[in-house]
Coordinates of C-alpha atoms and ligand atoms in Angstrom, one line a residue:
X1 CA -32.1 7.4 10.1
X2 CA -31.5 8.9 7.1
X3 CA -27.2 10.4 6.6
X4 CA -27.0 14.2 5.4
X5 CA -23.8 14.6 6.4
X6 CA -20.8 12.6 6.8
X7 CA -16.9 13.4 8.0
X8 CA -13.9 11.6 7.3
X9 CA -11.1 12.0 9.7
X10 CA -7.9 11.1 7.5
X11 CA -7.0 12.3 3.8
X12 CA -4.9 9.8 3.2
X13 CA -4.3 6.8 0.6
X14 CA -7.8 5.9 1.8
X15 CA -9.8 8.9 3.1
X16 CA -9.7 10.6 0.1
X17 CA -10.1 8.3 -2.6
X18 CA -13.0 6.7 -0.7
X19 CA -15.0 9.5 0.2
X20 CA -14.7 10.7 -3.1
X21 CA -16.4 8.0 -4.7
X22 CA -19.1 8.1 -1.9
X23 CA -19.6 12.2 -2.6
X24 CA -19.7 10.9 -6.1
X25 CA -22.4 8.4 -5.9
X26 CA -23.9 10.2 -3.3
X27 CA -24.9 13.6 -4.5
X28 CA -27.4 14.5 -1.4
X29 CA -24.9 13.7 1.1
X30 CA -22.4 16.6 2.1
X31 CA -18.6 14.8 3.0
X32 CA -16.2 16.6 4.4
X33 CA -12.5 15.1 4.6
X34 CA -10.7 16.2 7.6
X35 CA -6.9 16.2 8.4
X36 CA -4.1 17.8 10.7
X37 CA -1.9 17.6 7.6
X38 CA -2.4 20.6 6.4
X39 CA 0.0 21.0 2.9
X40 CA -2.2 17.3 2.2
X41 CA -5.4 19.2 2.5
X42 CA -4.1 22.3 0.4
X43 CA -3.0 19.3 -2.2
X44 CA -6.2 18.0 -2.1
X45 CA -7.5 21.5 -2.5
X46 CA -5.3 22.3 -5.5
X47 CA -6.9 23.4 -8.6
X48 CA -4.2 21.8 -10.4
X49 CA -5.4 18.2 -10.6
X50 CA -2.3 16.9 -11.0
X51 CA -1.2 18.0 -7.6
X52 CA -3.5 15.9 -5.4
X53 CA -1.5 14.2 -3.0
X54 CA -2.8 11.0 -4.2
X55 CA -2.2 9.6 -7.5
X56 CA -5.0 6.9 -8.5
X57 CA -5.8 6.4 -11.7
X58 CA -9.4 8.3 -12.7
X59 CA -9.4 9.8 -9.2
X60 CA -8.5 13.2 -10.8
X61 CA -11.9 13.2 -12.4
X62 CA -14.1 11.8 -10.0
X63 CA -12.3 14.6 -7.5
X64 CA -12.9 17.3 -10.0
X65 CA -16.9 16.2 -10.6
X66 CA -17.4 16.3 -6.1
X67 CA -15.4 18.8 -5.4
X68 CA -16.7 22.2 -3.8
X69 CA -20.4 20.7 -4.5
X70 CA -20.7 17.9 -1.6
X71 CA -16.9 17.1 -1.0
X72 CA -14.6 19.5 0.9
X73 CA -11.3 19.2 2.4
X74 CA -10.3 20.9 5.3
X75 CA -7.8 21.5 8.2
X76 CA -10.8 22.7 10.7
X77 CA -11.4 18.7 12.2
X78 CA -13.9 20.0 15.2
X79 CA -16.6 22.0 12.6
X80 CA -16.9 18.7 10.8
X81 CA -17.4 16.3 13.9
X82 CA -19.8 18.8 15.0
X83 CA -21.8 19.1 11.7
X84 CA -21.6 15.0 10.9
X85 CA -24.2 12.7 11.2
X86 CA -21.7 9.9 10.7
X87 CA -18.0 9.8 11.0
X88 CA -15.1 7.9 9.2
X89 CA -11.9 7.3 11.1
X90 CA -9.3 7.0 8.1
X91 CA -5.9 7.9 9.9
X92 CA -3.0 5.8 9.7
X93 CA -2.8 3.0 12.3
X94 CA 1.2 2.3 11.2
X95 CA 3.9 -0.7 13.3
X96 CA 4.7 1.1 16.8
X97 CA 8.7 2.1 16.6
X98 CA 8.1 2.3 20.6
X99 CA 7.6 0.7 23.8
X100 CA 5.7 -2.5 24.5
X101 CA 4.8 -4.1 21.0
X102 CA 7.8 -2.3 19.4
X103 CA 8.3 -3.8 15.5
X104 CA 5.3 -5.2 15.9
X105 CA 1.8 -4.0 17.2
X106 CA -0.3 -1.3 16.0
X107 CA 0.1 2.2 17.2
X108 CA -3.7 3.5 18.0
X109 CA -2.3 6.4 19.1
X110 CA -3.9 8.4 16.1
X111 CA -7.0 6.1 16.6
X112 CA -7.4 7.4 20.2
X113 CA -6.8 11.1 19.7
X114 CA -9.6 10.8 17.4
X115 CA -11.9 9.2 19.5
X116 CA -11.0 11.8 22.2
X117 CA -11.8 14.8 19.8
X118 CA -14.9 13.3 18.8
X119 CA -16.0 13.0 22.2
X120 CA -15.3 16.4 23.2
X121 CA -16.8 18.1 20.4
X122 CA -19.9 15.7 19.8
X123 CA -23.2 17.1 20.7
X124 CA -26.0 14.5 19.4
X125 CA -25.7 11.0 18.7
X126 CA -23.3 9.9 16.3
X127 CA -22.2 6.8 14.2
X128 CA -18.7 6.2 14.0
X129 CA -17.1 4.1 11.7
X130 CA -13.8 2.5 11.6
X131 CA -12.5 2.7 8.5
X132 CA -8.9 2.1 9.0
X133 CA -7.2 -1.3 9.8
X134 CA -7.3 -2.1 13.3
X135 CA -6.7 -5.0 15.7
X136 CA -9.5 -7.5 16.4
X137 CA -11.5 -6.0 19.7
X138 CA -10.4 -2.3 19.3
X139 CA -13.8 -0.7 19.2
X140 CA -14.5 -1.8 22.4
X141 CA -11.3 0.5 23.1
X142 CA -12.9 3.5 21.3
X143 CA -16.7 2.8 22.7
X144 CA -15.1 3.0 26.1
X145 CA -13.4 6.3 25.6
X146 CA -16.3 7.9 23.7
X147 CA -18.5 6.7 26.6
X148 CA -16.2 8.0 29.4
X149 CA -15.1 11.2 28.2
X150 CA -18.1 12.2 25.9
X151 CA -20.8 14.9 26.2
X152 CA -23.5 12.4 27.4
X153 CA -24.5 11.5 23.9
X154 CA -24.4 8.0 22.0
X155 CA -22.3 6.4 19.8
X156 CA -22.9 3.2 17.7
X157 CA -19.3 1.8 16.4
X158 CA -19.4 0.1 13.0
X159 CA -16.2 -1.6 11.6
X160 CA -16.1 -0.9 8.1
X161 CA -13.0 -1.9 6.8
X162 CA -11.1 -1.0 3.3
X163 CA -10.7 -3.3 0.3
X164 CA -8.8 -1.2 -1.8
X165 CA -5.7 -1.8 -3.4
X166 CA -3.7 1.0 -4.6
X167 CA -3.2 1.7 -8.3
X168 CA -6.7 0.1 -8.6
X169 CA -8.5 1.8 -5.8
X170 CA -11.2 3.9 -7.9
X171 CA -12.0 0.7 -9.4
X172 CA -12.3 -1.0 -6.6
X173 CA -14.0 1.5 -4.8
X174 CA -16.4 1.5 -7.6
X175 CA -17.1 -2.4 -8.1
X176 CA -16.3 -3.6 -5.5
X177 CA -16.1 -7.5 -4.5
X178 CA -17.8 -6.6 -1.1
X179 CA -18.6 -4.1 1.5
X180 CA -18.3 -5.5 5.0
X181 CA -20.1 -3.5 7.8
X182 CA -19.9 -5.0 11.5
X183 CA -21.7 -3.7 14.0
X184 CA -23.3 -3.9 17.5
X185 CA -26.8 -6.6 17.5
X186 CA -28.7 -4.6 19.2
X187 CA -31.5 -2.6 17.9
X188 CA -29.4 1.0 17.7
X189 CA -26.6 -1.2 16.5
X190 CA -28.6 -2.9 13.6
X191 CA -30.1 1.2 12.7
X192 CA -26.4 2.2 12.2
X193 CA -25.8 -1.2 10.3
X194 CA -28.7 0.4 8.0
X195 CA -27.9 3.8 8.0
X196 CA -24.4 2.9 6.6
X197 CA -26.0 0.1 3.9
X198 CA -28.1 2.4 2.8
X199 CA -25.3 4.6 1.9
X200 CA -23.2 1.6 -0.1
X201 CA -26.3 0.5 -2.0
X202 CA -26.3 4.0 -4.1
X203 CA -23.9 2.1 -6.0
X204 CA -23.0 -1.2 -5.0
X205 CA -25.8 -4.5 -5.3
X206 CA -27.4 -5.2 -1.8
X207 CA -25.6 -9.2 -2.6
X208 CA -22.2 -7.5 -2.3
X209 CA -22.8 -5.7 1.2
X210 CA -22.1 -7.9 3.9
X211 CA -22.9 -7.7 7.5
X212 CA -21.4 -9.2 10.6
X213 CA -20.4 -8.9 14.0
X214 CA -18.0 -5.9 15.3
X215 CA -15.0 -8.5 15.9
X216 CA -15.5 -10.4 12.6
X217 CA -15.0 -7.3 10.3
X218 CA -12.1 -6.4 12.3
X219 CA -10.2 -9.6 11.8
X220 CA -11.3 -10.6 8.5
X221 CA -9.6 -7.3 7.5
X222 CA -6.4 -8.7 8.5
X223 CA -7.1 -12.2 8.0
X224 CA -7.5 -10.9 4.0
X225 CA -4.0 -9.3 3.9
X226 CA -2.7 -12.5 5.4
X227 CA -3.9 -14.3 2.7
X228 CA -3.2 -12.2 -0.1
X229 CA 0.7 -11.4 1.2
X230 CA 0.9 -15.4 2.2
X231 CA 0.3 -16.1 -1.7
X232 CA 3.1 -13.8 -2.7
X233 CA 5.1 -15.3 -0.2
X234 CA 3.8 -18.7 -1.2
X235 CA 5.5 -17.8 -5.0
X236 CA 8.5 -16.6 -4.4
X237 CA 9.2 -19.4 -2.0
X238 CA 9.1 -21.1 -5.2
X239 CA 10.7 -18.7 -7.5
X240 CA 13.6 -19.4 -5.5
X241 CA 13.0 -23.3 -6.2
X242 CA 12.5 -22.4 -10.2
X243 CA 15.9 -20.6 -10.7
X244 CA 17.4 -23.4 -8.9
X245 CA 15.9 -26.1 -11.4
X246 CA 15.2 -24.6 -14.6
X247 CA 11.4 -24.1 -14.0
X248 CA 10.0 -20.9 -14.9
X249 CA 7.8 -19.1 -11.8
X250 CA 5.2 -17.9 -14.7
X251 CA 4.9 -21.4 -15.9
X252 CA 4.0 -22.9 -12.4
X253 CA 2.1 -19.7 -11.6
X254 CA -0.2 -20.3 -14.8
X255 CA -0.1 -24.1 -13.9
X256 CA -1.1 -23.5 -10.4
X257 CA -3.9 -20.9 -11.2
X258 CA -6.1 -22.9 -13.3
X259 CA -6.5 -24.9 -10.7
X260 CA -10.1 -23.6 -9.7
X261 CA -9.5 -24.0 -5.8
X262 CA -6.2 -22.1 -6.2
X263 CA -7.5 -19.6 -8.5
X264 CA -4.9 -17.2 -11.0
X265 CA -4.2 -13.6 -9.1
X266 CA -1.9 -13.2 -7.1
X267 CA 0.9 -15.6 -8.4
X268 CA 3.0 -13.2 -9.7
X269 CA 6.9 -13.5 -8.3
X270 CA 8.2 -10.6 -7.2
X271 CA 11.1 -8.8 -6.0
X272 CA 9.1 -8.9 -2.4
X273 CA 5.9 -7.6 -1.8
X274 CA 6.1 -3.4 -0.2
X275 CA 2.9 -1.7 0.8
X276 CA 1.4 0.1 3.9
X277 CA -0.4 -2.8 4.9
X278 CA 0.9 -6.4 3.9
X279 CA 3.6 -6.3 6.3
X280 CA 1.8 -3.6 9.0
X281 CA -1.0 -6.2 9.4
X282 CA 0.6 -9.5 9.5
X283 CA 2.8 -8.0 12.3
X284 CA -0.4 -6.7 14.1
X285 CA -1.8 -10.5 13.7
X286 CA 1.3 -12.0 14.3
X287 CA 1.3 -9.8 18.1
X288 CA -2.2 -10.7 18.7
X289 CA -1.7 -14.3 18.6
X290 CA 1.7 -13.9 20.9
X291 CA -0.3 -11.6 22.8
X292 CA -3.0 -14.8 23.6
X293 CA 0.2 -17.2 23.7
X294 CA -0.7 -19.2 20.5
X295 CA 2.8 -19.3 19.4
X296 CA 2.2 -21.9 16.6
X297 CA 0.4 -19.4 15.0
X298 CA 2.1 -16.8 15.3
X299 CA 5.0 -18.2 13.7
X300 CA 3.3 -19.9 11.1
X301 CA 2.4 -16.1 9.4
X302 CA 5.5 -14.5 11.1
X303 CA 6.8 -16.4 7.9
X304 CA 5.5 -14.4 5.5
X305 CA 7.8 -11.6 6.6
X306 CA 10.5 -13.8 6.7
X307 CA 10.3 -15.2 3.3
X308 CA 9.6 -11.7 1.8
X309 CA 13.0 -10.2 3.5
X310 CA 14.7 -13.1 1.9
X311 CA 13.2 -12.5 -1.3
X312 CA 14.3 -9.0 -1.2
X313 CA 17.8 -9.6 0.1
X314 CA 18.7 -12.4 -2.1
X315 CA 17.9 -10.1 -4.9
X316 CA 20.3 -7.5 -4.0
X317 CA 23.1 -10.5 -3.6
X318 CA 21.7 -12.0 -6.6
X319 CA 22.9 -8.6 -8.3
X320 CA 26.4 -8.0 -6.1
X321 CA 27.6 -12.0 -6.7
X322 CA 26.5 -11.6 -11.2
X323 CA 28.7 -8.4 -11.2
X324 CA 31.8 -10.3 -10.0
X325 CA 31.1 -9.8 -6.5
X326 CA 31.8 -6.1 -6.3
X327 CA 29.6 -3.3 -6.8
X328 CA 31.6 -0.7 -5.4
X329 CA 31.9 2.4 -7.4
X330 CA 29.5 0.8 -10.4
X331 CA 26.5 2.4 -11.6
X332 CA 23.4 0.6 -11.2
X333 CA 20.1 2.2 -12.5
X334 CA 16.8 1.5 -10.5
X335 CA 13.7 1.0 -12.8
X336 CA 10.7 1.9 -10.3
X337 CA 10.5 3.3 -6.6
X338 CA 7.1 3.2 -5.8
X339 CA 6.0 -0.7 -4.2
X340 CA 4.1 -1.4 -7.6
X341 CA 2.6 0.2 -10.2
X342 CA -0.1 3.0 -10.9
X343 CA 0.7 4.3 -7.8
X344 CA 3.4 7.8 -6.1
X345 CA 3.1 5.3 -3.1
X346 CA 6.5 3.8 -1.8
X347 CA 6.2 2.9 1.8
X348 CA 7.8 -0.5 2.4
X349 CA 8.5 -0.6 -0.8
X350 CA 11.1 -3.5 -2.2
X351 CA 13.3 -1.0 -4.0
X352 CA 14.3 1.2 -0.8
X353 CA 15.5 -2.3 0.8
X354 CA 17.4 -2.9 -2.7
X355 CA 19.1 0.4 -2.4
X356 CA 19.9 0.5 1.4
X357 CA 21.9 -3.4 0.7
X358 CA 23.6 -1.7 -2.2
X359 CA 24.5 1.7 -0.8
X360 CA 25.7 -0.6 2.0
X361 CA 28.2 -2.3 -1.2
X362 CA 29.0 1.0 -1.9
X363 CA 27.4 1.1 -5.6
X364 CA 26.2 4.2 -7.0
X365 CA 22.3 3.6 -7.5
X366 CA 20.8 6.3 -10.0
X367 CA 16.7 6.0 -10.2
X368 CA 13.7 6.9 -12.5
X369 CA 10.0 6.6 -11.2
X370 CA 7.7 8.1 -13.1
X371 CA 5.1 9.1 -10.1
X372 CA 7.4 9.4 -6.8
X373 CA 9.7 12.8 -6.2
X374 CA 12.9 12.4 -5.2
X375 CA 12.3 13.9 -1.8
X376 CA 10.3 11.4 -1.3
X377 CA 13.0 8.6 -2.2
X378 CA 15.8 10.9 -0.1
X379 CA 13.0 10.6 2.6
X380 CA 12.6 6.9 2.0
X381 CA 16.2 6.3 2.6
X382 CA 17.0 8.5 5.5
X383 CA 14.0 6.8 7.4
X384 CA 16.2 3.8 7.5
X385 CA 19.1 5.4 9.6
X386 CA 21.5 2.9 7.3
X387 CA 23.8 6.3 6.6
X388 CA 23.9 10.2 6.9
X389 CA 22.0 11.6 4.8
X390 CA 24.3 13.8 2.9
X391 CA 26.2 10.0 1.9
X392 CA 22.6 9.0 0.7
X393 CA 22.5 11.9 -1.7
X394 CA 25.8 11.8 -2.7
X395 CA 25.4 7.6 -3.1
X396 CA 22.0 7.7 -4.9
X397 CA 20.8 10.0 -7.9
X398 CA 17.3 10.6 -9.0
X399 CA 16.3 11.5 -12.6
X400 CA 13.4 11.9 -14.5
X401 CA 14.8 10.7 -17.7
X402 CA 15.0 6.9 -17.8
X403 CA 17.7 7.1 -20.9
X404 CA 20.2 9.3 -18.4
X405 CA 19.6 7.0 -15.4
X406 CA 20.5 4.0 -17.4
X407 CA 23.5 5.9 -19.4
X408 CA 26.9 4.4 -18.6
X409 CA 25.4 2.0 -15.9
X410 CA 26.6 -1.8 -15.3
X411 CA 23.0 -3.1 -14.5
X412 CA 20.0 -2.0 -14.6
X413 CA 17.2 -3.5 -11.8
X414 CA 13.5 -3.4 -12.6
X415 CA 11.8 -2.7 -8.9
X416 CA 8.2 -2.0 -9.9
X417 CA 6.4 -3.1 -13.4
X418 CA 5.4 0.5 -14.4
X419 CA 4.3 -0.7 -18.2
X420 CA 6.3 2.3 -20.0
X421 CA 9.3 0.3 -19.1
X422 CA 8.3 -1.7 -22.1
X423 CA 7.8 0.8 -24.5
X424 CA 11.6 1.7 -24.0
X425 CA 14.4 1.7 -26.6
X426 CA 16.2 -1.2 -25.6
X427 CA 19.0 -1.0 -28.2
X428 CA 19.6 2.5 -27.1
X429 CA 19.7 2.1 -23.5
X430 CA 22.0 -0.9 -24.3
X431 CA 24.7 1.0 -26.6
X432 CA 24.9 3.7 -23.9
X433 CA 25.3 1.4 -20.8
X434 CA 28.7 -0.5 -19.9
X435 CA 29.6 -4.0 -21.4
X436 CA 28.1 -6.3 -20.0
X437 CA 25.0 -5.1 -19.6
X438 CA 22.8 -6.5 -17.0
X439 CA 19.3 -6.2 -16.5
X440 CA 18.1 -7.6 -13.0
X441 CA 14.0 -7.9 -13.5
X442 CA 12.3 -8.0 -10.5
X443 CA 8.9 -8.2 -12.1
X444 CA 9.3 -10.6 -14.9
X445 CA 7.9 -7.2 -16.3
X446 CA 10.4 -7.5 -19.6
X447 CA 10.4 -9.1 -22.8
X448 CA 13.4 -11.2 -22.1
X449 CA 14.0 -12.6 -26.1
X450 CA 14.1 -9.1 -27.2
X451 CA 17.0 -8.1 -24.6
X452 CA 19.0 -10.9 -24.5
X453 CA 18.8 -10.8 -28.6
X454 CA 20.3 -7.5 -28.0
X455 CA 23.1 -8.3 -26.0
X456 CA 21.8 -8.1 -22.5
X457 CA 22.4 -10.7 -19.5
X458 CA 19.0 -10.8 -18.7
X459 CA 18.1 -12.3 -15.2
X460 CA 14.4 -12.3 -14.0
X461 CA 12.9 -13.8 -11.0
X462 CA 11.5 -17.4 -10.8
X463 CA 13.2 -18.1 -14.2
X464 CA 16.1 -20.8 -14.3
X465 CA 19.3 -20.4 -15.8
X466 CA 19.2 -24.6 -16.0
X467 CA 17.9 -26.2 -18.7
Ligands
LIG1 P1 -2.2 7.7 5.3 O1 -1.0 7.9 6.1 O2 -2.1 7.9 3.8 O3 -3.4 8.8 5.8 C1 -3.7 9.0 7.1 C2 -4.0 10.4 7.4 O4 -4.5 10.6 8.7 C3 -2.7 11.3 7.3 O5 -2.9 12.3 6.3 C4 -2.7 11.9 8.7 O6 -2.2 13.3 8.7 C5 -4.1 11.8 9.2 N1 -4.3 11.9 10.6 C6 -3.6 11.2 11.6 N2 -4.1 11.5 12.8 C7 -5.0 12.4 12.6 C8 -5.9 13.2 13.5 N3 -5.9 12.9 14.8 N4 -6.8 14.1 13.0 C9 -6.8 14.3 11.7 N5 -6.0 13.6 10.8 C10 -5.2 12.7 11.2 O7 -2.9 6.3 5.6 P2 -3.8 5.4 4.6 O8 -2.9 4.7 3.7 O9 -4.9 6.2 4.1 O10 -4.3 4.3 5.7 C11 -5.3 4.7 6.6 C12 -5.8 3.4 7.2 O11 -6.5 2.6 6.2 C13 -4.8 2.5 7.9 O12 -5.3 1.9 9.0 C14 -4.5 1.5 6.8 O13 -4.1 0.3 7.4 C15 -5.9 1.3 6.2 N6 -5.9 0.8 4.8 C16 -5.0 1.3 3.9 C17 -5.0 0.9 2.6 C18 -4.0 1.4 1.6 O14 -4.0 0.8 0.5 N7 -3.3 2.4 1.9 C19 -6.0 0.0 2.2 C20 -6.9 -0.5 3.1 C21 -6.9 0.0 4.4
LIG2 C1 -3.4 -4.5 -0.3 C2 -4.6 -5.4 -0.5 O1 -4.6 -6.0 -1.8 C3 -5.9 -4.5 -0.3 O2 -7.0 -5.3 -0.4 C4 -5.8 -3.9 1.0 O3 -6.9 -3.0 1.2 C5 -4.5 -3.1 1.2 O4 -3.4 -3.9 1.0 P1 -2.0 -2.8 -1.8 O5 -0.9 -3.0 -0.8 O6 -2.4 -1.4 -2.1 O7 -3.3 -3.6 -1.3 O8 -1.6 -3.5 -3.2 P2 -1.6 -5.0 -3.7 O9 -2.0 -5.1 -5.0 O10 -2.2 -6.0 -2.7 O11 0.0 -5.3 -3.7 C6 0.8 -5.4 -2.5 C7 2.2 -5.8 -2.9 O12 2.2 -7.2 -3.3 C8 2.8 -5.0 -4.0 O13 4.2 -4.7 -3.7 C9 2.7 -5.9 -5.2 O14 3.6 -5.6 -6.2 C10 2.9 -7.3 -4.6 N1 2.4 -8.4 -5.3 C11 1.0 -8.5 -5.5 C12 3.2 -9.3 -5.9 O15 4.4 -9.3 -5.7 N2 2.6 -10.4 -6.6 C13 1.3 -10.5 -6.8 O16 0.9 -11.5 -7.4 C14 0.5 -9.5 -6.2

C-alpha cells in the first residue's frame, strides 16, 4: 500500500510543523493541512514568511521549499478527507473547563467531530492516524464511531504520537530520537503499520522507528511527559532546598547529571515549567488512574502540578517580600512571556501566573517578548477571569523595546531565557531603573558577577543567599 496522498486535520503547533517536514522529505507525496481556523490557514498561506502562525526556528525555510509543490493549507476539511489516502488527526485535545472530568480530563470533543466528518465524507478505505495526545484506549473510541456512522468502508487506527518540543521542533522532527507507531496485530493492522514506516524511513533510520501495540503508544506518550515534567519538578523541589542552604541548583544539577543513570537534560530550575502539554497530560494521567481507583498513583504525579504551582507562586512572593513587602504602585519589568524560549508559544506559561499574583498586589507589570504580541498577553491574562479586562490593560504594559520596559522600574523578573537577554546593556538598564535595582532570574539565564558588580540585587532560582 503505497501513500500518495496524505491529510492533516489540525495546523497547529504540531500539524504544521510536522507535515512540513514530511512534504519535505517526501516529495512524491501530496499533504494537505486542514483546519476550521481559518485566519491560521491564511497565516500559514502568507507569503510573508514571517507571518506563519508558528514560529520554529528553520520552519520558515523548510515551509517556503514545500509549499504550493506538495504541501497546501486549506480551510476546505471535506476535499482533503475525500482525496487522502491516510489521515493525521492533529487538533487540540486541551483539560475539559466542563462537566464530569472538569480541571482534569481530556476534552475529545475536537477528536470526535473529526472522527464524525471523516466518516461521513470517507468513501474507500482509509488509515487514520492519531497524532495528537490522547488518553490510553481512545481509538477504540474513534474505531467505534468510524465503524458506526461510516460509509461501509474500513479504517485501520494507528497511534502515532508527537515527540516534539517547541523551539526545537524542526530539529526534532528532523532527527529524531524515535518514531513510535502502534497499531492493530492483525494483518490490515500490520499493512497500515507499514504504510506509515515506510513514510518515516524517507528520512529517519529503520532502528529509530518503533512499533507497538495501539494502547502502548498511547500511554507512553503521556508516560514521556510525566517523566520529563517530574524531572523539572524533581529540581525545583530542590532549588527550593539550595536557596535555603547555600547550595547552588546548577551545581547539584551538574553533580546529579553525570551520573550516567540520571543523565544531564532536564535539570535546569525554573521559574515552573508552562507548555500545552506538561500539565494537560499529567492531569489526563492523573484522571485515568482515579478513573480505575488507583489513588496512590494518582497522587504520586498529581505532585508534579503541585510542586510546579509552588514554584511559581513562591516566585512571585519571593519578589513582593525582597521589595519590602509591597509592590503596589511599583514598576516591575517582565523579561519573557512565551513558556520558554525560541518559541511565540505562551499557553500555561509561568509568566502569565507571575503577573496575575502581581496584578493581584497591585504592581504595575510592563513586558518585552521578543516573539509573542501583546494581544496575545492581554488574551493570556483575561483568560484567567482574575480582573476586568480594561484593569488588565491599564495594570500591565507591553513594549517591544526592552530598555523602555525596564526604564524607571524597581525590579526586573526574567520569565523565559530568550538568549538576547544577555547581550543587553546592563549598566544602562541599571542607571535608568530605580535604586535598588532588582533583578528576579527565573532562568538562572544571567551572568550574575557582572550584575551584581554593577549594582544589582541579583536573585536567581536554586542559588543560596547562605554561605
Ligand atoms: P493547536 O491548538 O496549536 O492546534 C490544533 C488545531 O486544530 C487548531 O488550529 C484548531 O483550530 C484545529 N481544529 C480543532 N478542531 C478541528 C476540526 N474539527 N477540524 C479542523 N481543525 C480543527 O494544538 P497543538 O499544540 O498543535 O497540539 C495538537 C495535539 O498535539 C494535542 O493533542 C497536543 O497535546 C499534541 N502535542 C502537542 C505538542 C506541542 O508541543 N504543542 C507536542 C506533542 C504533542
Ligand atoms: C514537551 C516535551 O518535551 C515534548 O517531547 C512533547 O512532545 C511536548 O511537551 P514542550 O512543552 O514544547 O515539549 O517543551 P519542553 O522543552 O519540554 O519544556 C517544557 C517546559 O519545561 C518549559 O516551560 C521549559 O522551560 C521547562 N523546563 C524544561 C525547565 O524548566 N527545565 C528543564 O530542564 C527543561
Amino acid at each position: 500500500m503505497k501513500t500518495t496522498k496524505i491529510c492533516c486535520i489540525g495546523a497547529g503547533y504540531v500539524g504544521g510543523p510536522t507535515m512540513a517536514v514530511i512534504a519535505q522529505k517526501c516529495p512524491n507525496i501530496k499533504v494537505t493541512v486542514v483546519d476550521i481556523n481559518e485566519s491560521r490557514i491564511n497565516a500559514w498561506n502568507d507569503a510573508d514568511l514571517n507571518k506563519l502562525p508558528v514560529f520554529e526556528p528553520g520552519l520558515d525555510s523548510i515551509v517556503k521549499e514545500a509549499r504550493g509543490r506538495n504541501l497546501f493549507f486549506s480551510t476546505d476539511v471535506d476535499t482533503a478527507i475525500d482525496e487522502a489516502d491516510m489521515i493525521f488527526i492533529s487538533v487540540n485535545t486541551p483539560t475539559k473547563t466542563y462537566g464530569k472530568g472538569k480541571g482534569m480530563a481530556a476534552d475529545l470533543k475536537y477528536i470526535e467531530l473529526c472522527a464524525r466528518q471523516i466518516a461521513k465524507v470517507a468513501k474507500e478505505n482509509k488509515i487514520v492516524v492519531e497524532k495528537s495526545t490522547l488518553p490510553v484506549r481512545t481509538a477504540s473510541a474513534i474505531k467505534n464511531i468510524l465503524d458506526h456512522t461510516g460509509n461501509g468502508v474500513k479504517f485501520q487506527i494507528l497511534s502515532n504520537p508527537e515527540f516534539l518540543a517547541e523551539g526545537t521542533a524542526v530539529q526534532d522532527l528532523l532527527k529524531p530520537d524515535r518514531v513510535l507507531i502502534g497499531g492493530d496485530t492483525s494483518e490490515e493492522g500490520e499493512q497500515a503499520i507499514k504504510a506509515l514506516v515506510d513514510i518515516y524511513a524517507n528520512w529517519v533510520p529503520k532502528d529509530k522507528i518503533l512499533t507497538t501495540n495501539v494502547w502502548s503508544s498511547e500511554l507512553s506518550k503521556l508516560t514521556a511527559n510525566a517523566f520529563l515534567a517530574q524531572r523539572v519538578s524533581s529540581i525545583n523541589a530542590m532549588s527550593v532546598i539550595c536557596e535555603k542552604t547555600g547550595a547552588d541548583i546548577k551545581e547539584v544539577s551538574k553533580a546529579i547529571g553525570m551520573d550516567s543513570r540520571i543523565g544531564p537534560k532536564f535539570l535546569k530550575a525554573s521559574v515552573g515549567f508552562g507548555g500545552s502539554c506538561f500539565q494537560k497530560d499529567i492531569l489526563n494521567l492523573v484522571y485515568i488512574a482515579k478513573s480505575y481507583g488507583l489513588n496512590e498513583v494518582a497522587d504520586y504525579w498529581e505532585q508534579v502540578i503541585l510542586m510546579n504551582d509552588h514554584q511559581k507562586n513562591r516566585f512571585s512572593d519571593n519578589i513582593v517580600r525582597t521589595l519590602y513587602n509591597t509592590v503596589s504602585g511599583k514598576k516591575i519589568a517582565f523579561l519573557g512571556w512565551a513558556f520558554k524560549k525560541d518559541t511565540n508559544d505562551t499557553r500555561e506559561s509561568a509568566a502569565i501566573k507571575v503577573a496575575d499574583n502581581l496584578l493581584n498586589e497591585q504592581a504595575h507589570v510592563a513586558v518585552y517578548d521578543p516573539k509573542v504580541k501583546e494581544e496575545q498577553i492581554y488574551a493570556d491574562m483575561d483568560y484567567l477571569n482574575s480582573r476586568h479586562s480594561v484593569e488588565n490593560r491599564a495594570l500591565l504594559k507591553v513594549n517591544s523595546d526592552p530598555y523602555e520596559v525596564c526604564k524607571d522600574a524597581h525590579a526586573i523578573a526574567v520569565l523565559t531565557e530568550w538568549d538576547e537577554f544577555n547581550t543587553y546593556d546592563w549598566q544602562n538598564i541599571y542607571e535608568n531603573m530605580q535604586k535598588p535595582a532588582f533583578v528576579f532570574d527565573g532562568r538562572g539565564l544571567l551572568n550574575h558577577k557582572e550584575l551584581e558588580e554593577i549594582g544589582f540585587i541579583y536573585y536567581k532560582i536554586g542559588r543560596g543567599t547562605k554561605v
